[in-house]
XYZ file of C-alpha atoms in Angstrom:
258
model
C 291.291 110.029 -0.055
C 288.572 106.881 -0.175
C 289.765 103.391 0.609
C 290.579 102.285 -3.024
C 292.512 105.723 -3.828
C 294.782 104.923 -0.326
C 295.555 101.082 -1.392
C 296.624 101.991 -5.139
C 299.227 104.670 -3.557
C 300.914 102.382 -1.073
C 301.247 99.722 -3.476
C 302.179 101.598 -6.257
C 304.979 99.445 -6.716
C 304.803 96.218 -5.331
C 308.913 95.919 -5.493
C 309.734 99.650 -3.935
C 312.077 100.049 -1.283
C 311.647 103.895 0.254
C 314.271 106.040 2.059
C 313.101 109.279 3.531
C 315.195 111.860 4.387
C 315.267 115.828 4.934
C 317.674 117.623 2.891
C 317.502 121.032 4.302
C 314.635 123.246 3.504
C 314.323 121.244 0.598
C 310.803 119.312 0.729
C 312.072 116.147 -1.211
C 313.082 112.651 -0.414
C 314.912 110.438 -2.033
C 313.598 106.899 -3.193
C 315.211 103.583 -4.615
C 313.429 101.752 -6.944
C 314.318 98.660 -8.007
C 312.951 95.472 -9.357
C 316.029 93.199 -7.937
C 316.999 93.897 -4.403
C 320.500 93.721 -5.632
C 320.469 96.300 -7.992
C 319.362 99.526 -6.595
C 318.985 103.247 -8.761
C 318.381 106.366 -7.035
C 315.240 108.320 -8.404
C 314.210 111.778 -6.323
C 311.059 113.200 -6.057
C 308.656 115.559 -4.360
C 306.267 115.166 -1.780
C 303.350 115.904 -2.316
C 300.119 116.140 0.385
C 298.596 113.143 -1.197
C 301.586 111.285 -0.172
C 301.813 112.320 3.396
C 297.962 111.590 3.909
C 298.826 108.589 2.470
C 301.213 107.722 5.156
C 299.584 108.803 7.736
C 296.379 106.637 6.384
C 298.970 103.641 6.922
C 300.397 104.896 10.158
C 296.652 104.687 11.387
C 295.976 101.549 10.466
C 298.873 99.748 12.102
C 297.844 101.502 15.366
C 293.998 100.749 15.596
C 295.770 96.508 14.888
C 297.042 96.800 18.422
C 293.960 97.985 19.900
C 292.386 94.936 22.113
C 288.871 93.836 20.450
C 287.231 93.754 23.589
C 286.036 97.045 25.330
C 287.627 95.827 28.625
C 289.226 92.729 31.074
C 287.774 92.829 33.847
C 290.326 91.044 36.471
C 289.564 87.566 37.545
C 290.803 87.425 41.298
C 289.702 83.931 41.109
C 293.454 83.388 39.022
C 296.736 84.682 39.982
C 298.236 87.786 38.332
C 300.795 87.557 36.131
C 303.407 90.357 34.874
C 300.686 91.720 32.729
C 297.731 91.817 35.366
C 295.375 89.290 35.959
C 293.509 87.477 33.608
C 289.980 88.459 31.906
C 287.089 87.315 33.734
C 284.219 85.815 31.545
C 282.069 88.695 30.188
C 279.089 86.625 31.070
C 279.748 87.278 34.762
C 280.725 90.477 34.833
C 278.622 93.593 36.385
C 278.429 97.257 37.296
C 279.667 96.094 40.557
C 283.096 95.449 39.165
C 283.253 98.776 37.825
C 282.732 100.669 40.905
C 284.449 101.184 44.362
C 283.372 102.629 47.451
C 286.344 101.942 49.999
C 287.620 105.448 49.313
C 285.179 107.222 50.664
C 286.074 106.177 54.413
C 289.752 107.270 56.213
C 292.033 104.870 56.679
C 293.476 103.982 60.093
C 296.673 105.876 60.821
C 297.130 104.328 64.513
C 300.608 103.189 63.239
C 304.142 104.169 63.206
C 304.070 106.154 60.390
C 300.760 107.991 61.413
C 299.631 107.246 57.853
C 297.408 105.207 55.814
C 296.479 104.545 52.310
C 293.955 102.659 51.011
C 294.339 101.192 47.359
C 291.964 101.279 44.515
C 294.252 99.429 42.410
C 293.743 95.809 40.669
C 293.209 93.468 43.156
C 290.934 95.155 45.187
C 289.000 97.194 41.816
C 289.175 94.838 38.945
C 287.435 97.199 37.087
C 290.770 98.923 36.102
C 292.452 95.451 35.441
C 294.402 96.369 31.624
C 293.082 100.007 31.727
C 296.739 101.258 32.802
C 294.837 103.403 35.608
C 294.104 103.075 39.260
C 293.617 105.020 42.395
C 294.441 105.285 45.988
C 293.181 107.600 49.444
C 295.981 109.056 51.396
C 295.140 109.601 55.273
C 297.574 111.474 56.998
C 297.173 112.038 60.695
C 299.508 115.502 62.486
C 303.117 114.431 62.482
C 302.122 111.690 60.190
C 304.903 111.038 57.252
C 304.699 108.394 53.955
C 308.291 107.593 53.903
C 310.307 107.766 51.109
C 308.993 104.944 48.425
C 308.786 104.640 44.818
C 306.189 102.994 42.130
C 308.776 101.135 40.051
C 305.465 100.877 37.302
C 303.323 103.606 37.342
C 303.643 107.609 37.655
C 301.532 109.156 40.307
C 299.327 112.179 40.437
C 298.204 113.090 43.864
C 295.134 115.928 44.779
C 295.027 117.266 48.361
C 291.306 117.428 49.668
C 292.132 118.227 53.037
C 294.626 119.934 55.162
C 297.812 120.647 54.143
C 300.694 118.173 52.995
C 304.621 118.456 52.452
C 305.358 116.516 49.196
C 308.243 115.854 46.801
C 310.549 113.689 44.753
C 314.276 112.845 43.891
C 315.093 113.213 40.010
C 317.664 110.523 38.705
C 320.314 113.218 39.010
C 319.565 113.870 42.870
C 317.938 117.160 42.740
C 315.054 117.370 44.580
C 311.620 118.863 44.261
C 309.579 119.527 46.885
C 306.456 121.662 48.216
C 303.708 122.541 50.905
C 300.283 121.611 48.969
C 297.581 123.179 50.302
C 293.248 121.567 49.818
C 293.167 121.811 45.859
C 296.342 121.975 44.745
C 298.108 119.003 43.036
C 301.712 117.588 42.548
C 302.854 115.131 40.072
C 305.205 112.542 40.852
C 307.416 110.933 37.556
C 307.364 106.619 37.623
C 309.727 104.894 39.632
C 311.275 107.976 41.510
C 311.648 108.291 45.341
C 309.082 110.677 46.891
C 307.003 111.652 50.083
C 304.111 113.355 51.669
C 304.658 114.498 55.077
C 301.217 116.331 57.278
C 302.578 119.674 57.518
C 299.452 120.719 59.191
C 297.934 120.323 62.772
C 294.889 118.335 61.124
C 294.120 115.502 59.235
C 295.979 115.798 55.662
C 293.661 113.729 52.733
C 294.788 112.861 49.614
C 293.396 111.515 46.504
C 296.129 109.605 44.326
C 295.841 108.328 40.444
C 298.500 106.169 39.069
C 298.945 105.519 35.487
C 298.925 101.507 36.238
C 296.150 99.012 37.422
C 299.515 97.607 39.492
C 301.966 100.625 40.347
C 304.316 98.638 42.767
C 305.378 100.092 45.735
C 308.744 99.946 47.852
C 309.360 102.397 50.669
C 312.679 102.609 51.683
C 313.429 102.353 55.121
C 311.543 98.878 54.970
C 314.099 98.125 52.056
C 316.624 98.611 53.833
C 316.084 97.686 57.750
C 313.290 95.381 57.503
C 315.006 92.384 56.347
C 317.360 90.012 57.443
C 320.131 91.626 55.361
C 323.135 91.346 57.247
C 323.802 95.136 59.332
C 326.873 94.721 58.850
C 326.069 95.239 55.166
C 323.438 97.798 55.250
C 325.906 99.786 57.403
C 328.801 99.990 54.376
C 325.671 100.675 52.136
C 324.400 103.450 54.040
C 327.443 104.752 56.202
C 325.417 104.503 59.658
C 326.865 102.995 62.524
C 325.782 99.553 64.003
C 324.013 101.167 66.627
C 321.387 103.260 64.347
C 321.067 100.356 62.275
C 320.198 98.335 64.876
C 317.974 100.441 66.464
C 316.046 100.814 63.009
C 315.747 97.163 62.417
C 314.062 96.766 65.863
C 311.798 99.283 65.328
C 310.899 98.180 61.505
C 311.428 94.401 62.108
C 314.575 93.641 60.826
C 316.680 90.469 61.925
C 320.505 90.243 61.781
């Protein structure tokens, strides 16, 4: 259907008011007409493919609006980030170099309590993928090396083993868990804003190449929620039923105060 044909059939009548239902197998709809809002006659019709072209035409065109007219916003690190990333830097200034990364090419350093490291390709450090709802991480995990339980409140996470062998899962919303041993090639995917982990469940070096479906995923890992605060532990005992001994024992070793 060419450009004029599409504009005469969704103006057809400038006054129409449509209601579109499904009436069984029965491929009609029904439509009021009516050249005073406050008197309304029923009038049924078929469908025909014109029609649904037509509305998918439309459809189209209200989804290409939202596209941004620029190709891409390169984050200005110069400028604080808001809730919706940082803001553009001027195109004038912008280069190849803000489209590439290299820092995942070399492990991080896992001489730390958690034997673990990961090194972010995310926003702030790869404004490249400012507004492009994508960004990407390395996973180092040395033997007996664990990445607590933590969640990405904003992004889902899909994570590629490229070395060694890792122990990862999740907790669904209704507490069942999913879990597995991922061996070099296989991948897990991990839903947005669920608790997971990745535990080295190998006597070598586990590597991991993450993608997140956010320039800014978030993170907060749970056992620094919880006892690496100054929340009372009196408190964080009701919450989590452990005695005042283990949670003060935790605190000291994660920080905590009170």
């Amino acid at each position: 259907m060419v450009g004029s044909e599409l504009l005469t059939s969704l103006s057809e009548n400038k006054k129409l008011l449509t209601l579109s239902c499904e009436l069984g197998s029965s491929n009609r709809m029904h439509r009021f007409a009516t050249n005073n809002l406050s008197e309304a006659s029923i009038e049924e019709y078929t469908i025909t493919p014109n029609m649904i072209l037509s509305i998918f035409a439309f459809s189209l065109i209200i989804s290409i609006s939202h596209v941004n007219a620029g190709d891409f916003c390169v984050g200005d690190l110069s400028l604080p980030a808001g809730p919706a990333g940082y803001s553009c830097k001027n195109v004038a200034k912008v280069t190849v170099d803000d489209f590439t990364f290299s820092a995942l090419g070399t492990a991080g350093n896992t001489s730390n309590l958690i034997k673990a490291a990961v090194t972010p390709a995310f926003a702030a450090q790869f404004p490249g993928v400012n507004g492009l709802s994508i960004s990407g991480a390395r996973l180092d995990i040395a033997p007996e090396g664990v990445v607590p339980m933590h969640t990405h409140p904003g992004a889902s996470e899909i994570l590629a083993v490229i070395k060694g062998t890792i122990c990862a899962g999740f907790i669904s919303s209704a507490n069942k868990v999913y879990f597995k041993k991922l061996n070099t090639g296989d991948v897990m995917v991990f839903p947005q804003a669920l608790l997971h982990f990745q535990i080295n469940a190998g006597e070598e070096d586990a590597v991991a190449l993450v993608a997140f479906s956010s320039s800014e995923p978030g993170l907060q890992i749970l056992d620094y929620a919880l006892f690496a605060n100054d929340l009372p532990s009196e408190i964080v005992e009701k919450t989590t039923f452990l005695d005042d001994a283990q949670v003060k024992k935790l605190k000291g070793v994660l920080g905590g105060t009170n």
